[in-house]
Short mmCIF file of C-alpha atoms in Angstrom, two decimals:
data_model
loop_
_atom_site.label_atom_id
_atom_site.label_comp_id
_atom_site.label_asym_id
_atom_site.label_seq_id
_atom_site.Cartn_x
_atom_site.Cartn_y
_atom_site.Cartn_z
CA MET J 28 -36.36 -126.11 20.37
CA ARG J 29 -35.91 -125.25 24.13
CA ARG J 30 -38.27 -128.55 25.08
CA SER J 31 -35.34 -130.31 22.52
CA LYS J 32 -32.43 -129.42 24.33
CA GLU J 33 -34.09 -129.89 27.73
CA ASP J 34 -34.75 -133.53 26.56
CA THR J 35 -31.32 -133.81 25.39
CA ASN J 36 -29.65 -132.79 28.69
CA ALA J 37 -31.87 -134.95 30.55
CA THR J 38 -31.16 -137.98 28.62
CA ILE J 39 -27.36 -137.40 29.04
CA ARG J 40 -27.83 -136.49 32.71
CA LYS J 41 -29.62 -140.30 33.04
CA LEU J 42 -26.72 -141.86 31.01
CA LEU J 43 -24.11 -140.03 33.03
CA GLU J 44 -26.00 -141.33 36.02
CA VAL J 45 -26.36 -144.74 35.37
CA ALA J 46 -23.40 -145.34 34.12
CA ARG J 47 -21.36 -143.75 37.09
CA SER J 48 -23.69 -146.35 38.95
CA HIS J 49 -22.20 -149.21 36.64
CA PHE J 50 -18.97 -148.34 36.42
CA THR J 51 -18.66 -148.05 40.19
CA GLU J 52 -20.40 -151.37 40.65
CA HIS J 53 -18.81 -153.48 38.09
CA GLY J 54 -15.58 -151.67 36.86
CA TYR J 55 -14.85 -149.93 33.64
CA ALA J 56 -14.03 -153.56 32.03
CA LYS J 57 -17.22 -155.51 33.03
CA ALA J 58 -19.46 -152.51 32.55
CA SER J 59 -21.94 -153.01 29.62
CA LEU J 60 -23.24 -150.46 27.33
CA GLU J 61 -26.12 -153.01 26.49
CA SER J 62 -27.06 -152.66 30.43
CA ILE J 63 -26.51 -148.96 30.87
CA VAL J 64 -28.76 -148.39 27.82
CA GLN J 65 -31.70 -150.78 29.21
CA GLU J 66 -31.66 -149.07 32.63
CA ALA J 67 -31.36 -145.54 31.07
CA ALA J 68 -34.58 -146.27 28.86
CA VAL J 69 -32.69 -145.08 25.60
CA THR J 70 -31.49 -146.64 22.63
CA ARG J 71 -27.89 -147.64 21.78
CA GLY J 72 -27.82 -144.99 18.91
CA ALA J 73 -29.38 -142.24 21.68
CA LEU J 74 -26.06 -143.04 23.52
CA TYR J 75 -23.85 -143.16 20.36
CA HIS J 76 -25.39 -139.83 19.42
CA HIS J 77 -23.77 -138.05 22.82
CA PHE J 78 -20.79 -140.24 23.54
CA ARG J 79 -18.46 -141.70 20.54
CA ASN J 80 -17.77 -144.72 22.81
CA LYS J 81 -17.51 -146.55 26.13
CA GLN J 82 -14.14 -144.56 26.95
CA MET J 83 -15.62 -141.34 26.02
CA LEU J 84 -18.71 -142.15 28.32
CA PHE J 85 -16.20 -142.89 31.17
CA ARG J 86 -14.09 -140.08 30.53
CA THR J 87 -17.02 -137.93 31.00
CA VAL J 88 -18.36 -140.06 34.43
CA LEU J 89 -14.49 -139.25 35.62
CA GLU J 90 -14.52 -135.76 34.70
CA ALA J 91 -17.64 -135.31 36.87
CA VAL J 92 -16.35 -137.39 39.67
CA GLN J 93 -13.48 -135.04 39.41
CA HIS J 94 -15.59 -131.63 39.47
CA GLU J 95 -17.27 -133.40 42.46
CA VAL J 96 -14.25 -134.11 44.67
CA ALA J 97 -12.92 -130.32 43.91
CA GLU J 98 -16.13 -128.92 44.76
CA HIS J 99 -16.03 -130.96 48.22
CA VAL J 100 -12.55 -129.79 48.80
CA GLU J 101 -13.39 -126.16 48.24
CA GLN J 102 -16.24 -126.48 50.43
CA GLU J 103 -14.28 -128.28 53.23
CA ALA J 104 -11.65 -125.84 53.19
CA ALA J 105 -13.69 -122.78 53.50
CA GLN J 106 -14.48 -123.95 56.86
CA GLY J 107 -11.16 -123.38 58.22
CA THR J 108 -10.60 -120.36 60.38
CA ASP J 109 -7.14 -119.30 58.89
CA VAL J 110 -5.00 -120.16 55.96
CA TRP J 111 -3.37 -122.94 57.40
CA GLU J 112 -6.68 -124.64 58.74
CA GLN J 113 -8.28 -124.20 55.32
CA LEU J 114 -5.04 -125.94 53.38
CA TYR J 115 -5.36 -128.92 56.27
CA LEU J 116 -9.03 -129.58 55.84
CA GLY J 117 -8.70 -129.63 52.18
CA CYS J 118 -6.10 -132.02 52.05
CA ARG J 119 -8.06 -133.99 54.38
CA ALA J 120 -11.37 -133.32 52.15
CA PHE J 121 -9.33 -134.64 49.13
CA VAL J 122 -8.18 -137.86 50.68
CA MET J 123 -11.82 -138.80 52.02
CA ALA J 124 -13.50 -138.01 49.01
CA ALA J 125 -11.24 -139.68 46.85
CA VAL J 126 -11.30 -142.88 48.69
CA ALA J 127 -15.29 -143.09 49.16
CA PRO J 128 -16.78 -146.07 47.80
CA HIS J 129 -18.96 -144.39 45.34
CA ASN J 130 -15.68 -142.65 43.54
CA LYS J 131 -12.72 -144.74 44.60
CA ARG J 132 -13.32 -147.34 41.76
CA ILE J 133 -13.61 -144.72 38.83
CA LEU J 134 -11.19 -141.98 40.00
CA LEU J 135 -8.40 -144.21 41.40
CA ILE J 136 -8.49 -147.61 39.92
CA ASP J 137 -9.90 -147.52 36.50
CA GLY J 138 -9.30 -143.65 35.59
CA PRO J 139 -5.38 -144.05 35.47
CA ALA J 140 -5.97 -147.65 33.77
CA VAL J 141 -8.55 -146.85 31.51
CA LEU J 142 -7.29 -142.95 30.11
CA GLY J 143 -3.46 -143.18 30.74
CA TRP J 144 -1.74 -141.26 33.86
CA GLU J 145 -1.23 -138.36 31.30
CA ALA J 146 -4.71 -137.85 30.80
CA TRP J 147 -6.03 -138.48 34.30
CA ARG J 148 -3.34 -136.48 35.95
CA ASP J 149 -4.07 -133.54 33.23
CA MET J 150 -8.03 -133.63 34.51
CA ASP J 151 -6.59 -133.71 38.54
CA GLU J 152 -4.82 -130.51 37.11
CA ARG J 153 -7.64 -128.85 36.13
CA HIS J 154 -9.69 -129.80 39.34
CA SER J 155 -8.33 -130.20 42.87
CA MET J 156 -4.78 -129.40 42.20
CA ARG J 157 -6.20 -125.88 40.67
CA LEU J 158 -7.37 -125.28 44.14
CA LEU J 159 -4.48 -126.53 45.92
CA ARG J 160 -2.18 -124.06 43.93
CA SER J 161 -4.56 -121.34 44.31
CA GLN J 162 -4.24 -121.83 48.31
CA LEU J 163 -0.54 -121.99 48.39
CA ASP J 164 -0.25 -119.05 46.19
CA MET J 165 -2.33 -117.26 48.42
CA MET J 166 -0.51 -117.94 51.34
CA GLN J 167 2.85 -117.43 50.29
CA GLN J 168 1.28 -113.64 49.25
CA VAL J 169 0.46 -112.95 52.72
CA GLY J 170 3.64 -114.42 54.09
CA ALA J 171 2.42 -117.44 55.58
CA ILE J 172 4.87 -119.78 53.88
CA LYS J 173 8.34 -119.56 52.89
CA ARG J 174 9.37 -118.49 49.49
CA GLY J 175 9.79 -120.68 46.73
CA SER J 176 8.29 -122.12 43.68
CA ILE J 177 4.37 -122.50 44.14
CA ARG J 178 4.14 -124.58 40.79
CA ALA J 179 6.86 -127.21 42.53
CA MET J 180 5.09 -126.95 45.84
CA THR J 181 1.77 -127.86 44.58
CA HIS J 182 3.07 -131.21 42.45
CA PHE J 183 4.98 -131.80 45.27
CA LEU J 184 1.61 -132.01 47.82
CA SER J 185 -0.31 -133.20 44.95
CA GLY J 186 1.87 -136.01 44.32
CA GLY J 187 1.93 -137.21 47.93
CA LEU J 188 -1.83 -136.91 48.43
CA ASN J 189 -2.53 -138.96 45.59
CA GLU J 190 -0.35 -141.62 46.42
CA MET J 191 -2.04 -141.58 49.80
CA THR J 192 -5.27 -142.12 48.63
CA LEU J 193 -3.90 -145.07 46.22
CA TRP J 194 -2.56 -146.59 49.52
CA HIS J 195 -5.67 -146.23 51.28
CA ALA J 196 -7.82 -147.64 48.39
CA GLN J 197 -5.99 -150.71 48.56
CA GLU J 198 -6.90 -151.56 52.17
CA SER J 199 -10.00 -153.55 52.84
CA ALA J 200 -10.05 -153.83 56.41
CA SER J 201 -12.03 -150.45 57.98
CA ASN J 202 -9.88 -150.17 60.98
CA GLU J 203 -6.98 -150.46 58.90
CA ARG J 204 -8.18 -147.54 56.77
CA LYS J 205 -8.79 -145.54 59.76
CA LEU J 206 -5.19 -145.90 60.85
CA ASN J 207 -4.10 -144.95 57.67
CA LEU J 208 -6.10 -141.84 57.90
CA GLU J 209 -4.68 -140.78 61.09
CA GLU J 210 -1.21 -141.35 60.14
CA THR J 211 -1.58 -139.74 56.55
CA MET J 212 -3.20 -136.64 58.44
CA ALA J 213 -0.27 -136.23 60.98
CA THR J 214 2.03 -136.65 58.39
CA ILE J 215 0.87 -134.00 55.95
CA ALA J 216 0.64 -131.58 59.16
CA MET J 217 4.34 -132.37 59.80
CA PHE J 218 4.99 -131.45 56.11
CA LEU J 219 3.22 -128.18 56.36
CA GLU J 220 4.81 -127.38 59.23
CA GLY J 221 7.81 -127.18 57.49
CA VAL J 222 7.28 -124.81 54.71
CA LYS J 223 5.62 -122.54 57.45
CA GLN J 224 7.01 -119.34 57.55
CA GLN J 225 8.38 -118.64 61.11
CA GLU J 226 8.64 -115.44 63.02
CA GLY J 227 11.47 -113.74 62.10
CA GLU J 228 11.96 -115.15 58.90
CA LYS J 229 10.03 -112.52 57.07
#
């Protein structure tokens, strides 16, 4: 029984690994389930046993990408020496991870198009957005940011970050991407300064 479960998990991992590679290289529309099962060395029956259809397979891959991005954001934010640096580094890590070649197409282009914005946003809310809200909540509790609706702040900043990543994803020239990142982070720093609790305001 244990061996059977290990084999099943190995099959799922292989399918997701190969599917992610195909979705990244070819995009959702052109990725072929036949090519995926051939490379993964499994049958179509095995694929349909674990994933009802191509969209479900893609959704599972996207969930894995969202989870990886959130983990990366959390790790990078933890390098900060204070709550403001943690927030800044977390925002930067999100933008960089989202537009990385192995994530961009799945996360920013096909994700919303295949699943719809509502499903995409719900997934984002459970991962990176959850971390952002937790950080802002903690910062308000320690008096680092002005009093206000954490929920509204989270949606405001998350929406801005998502729009920034879409902007970056559209740029093809590396020099433009670098300039856009610099402008993005300068803008984020400026807006974060606006919600900072100043001395004498507590």
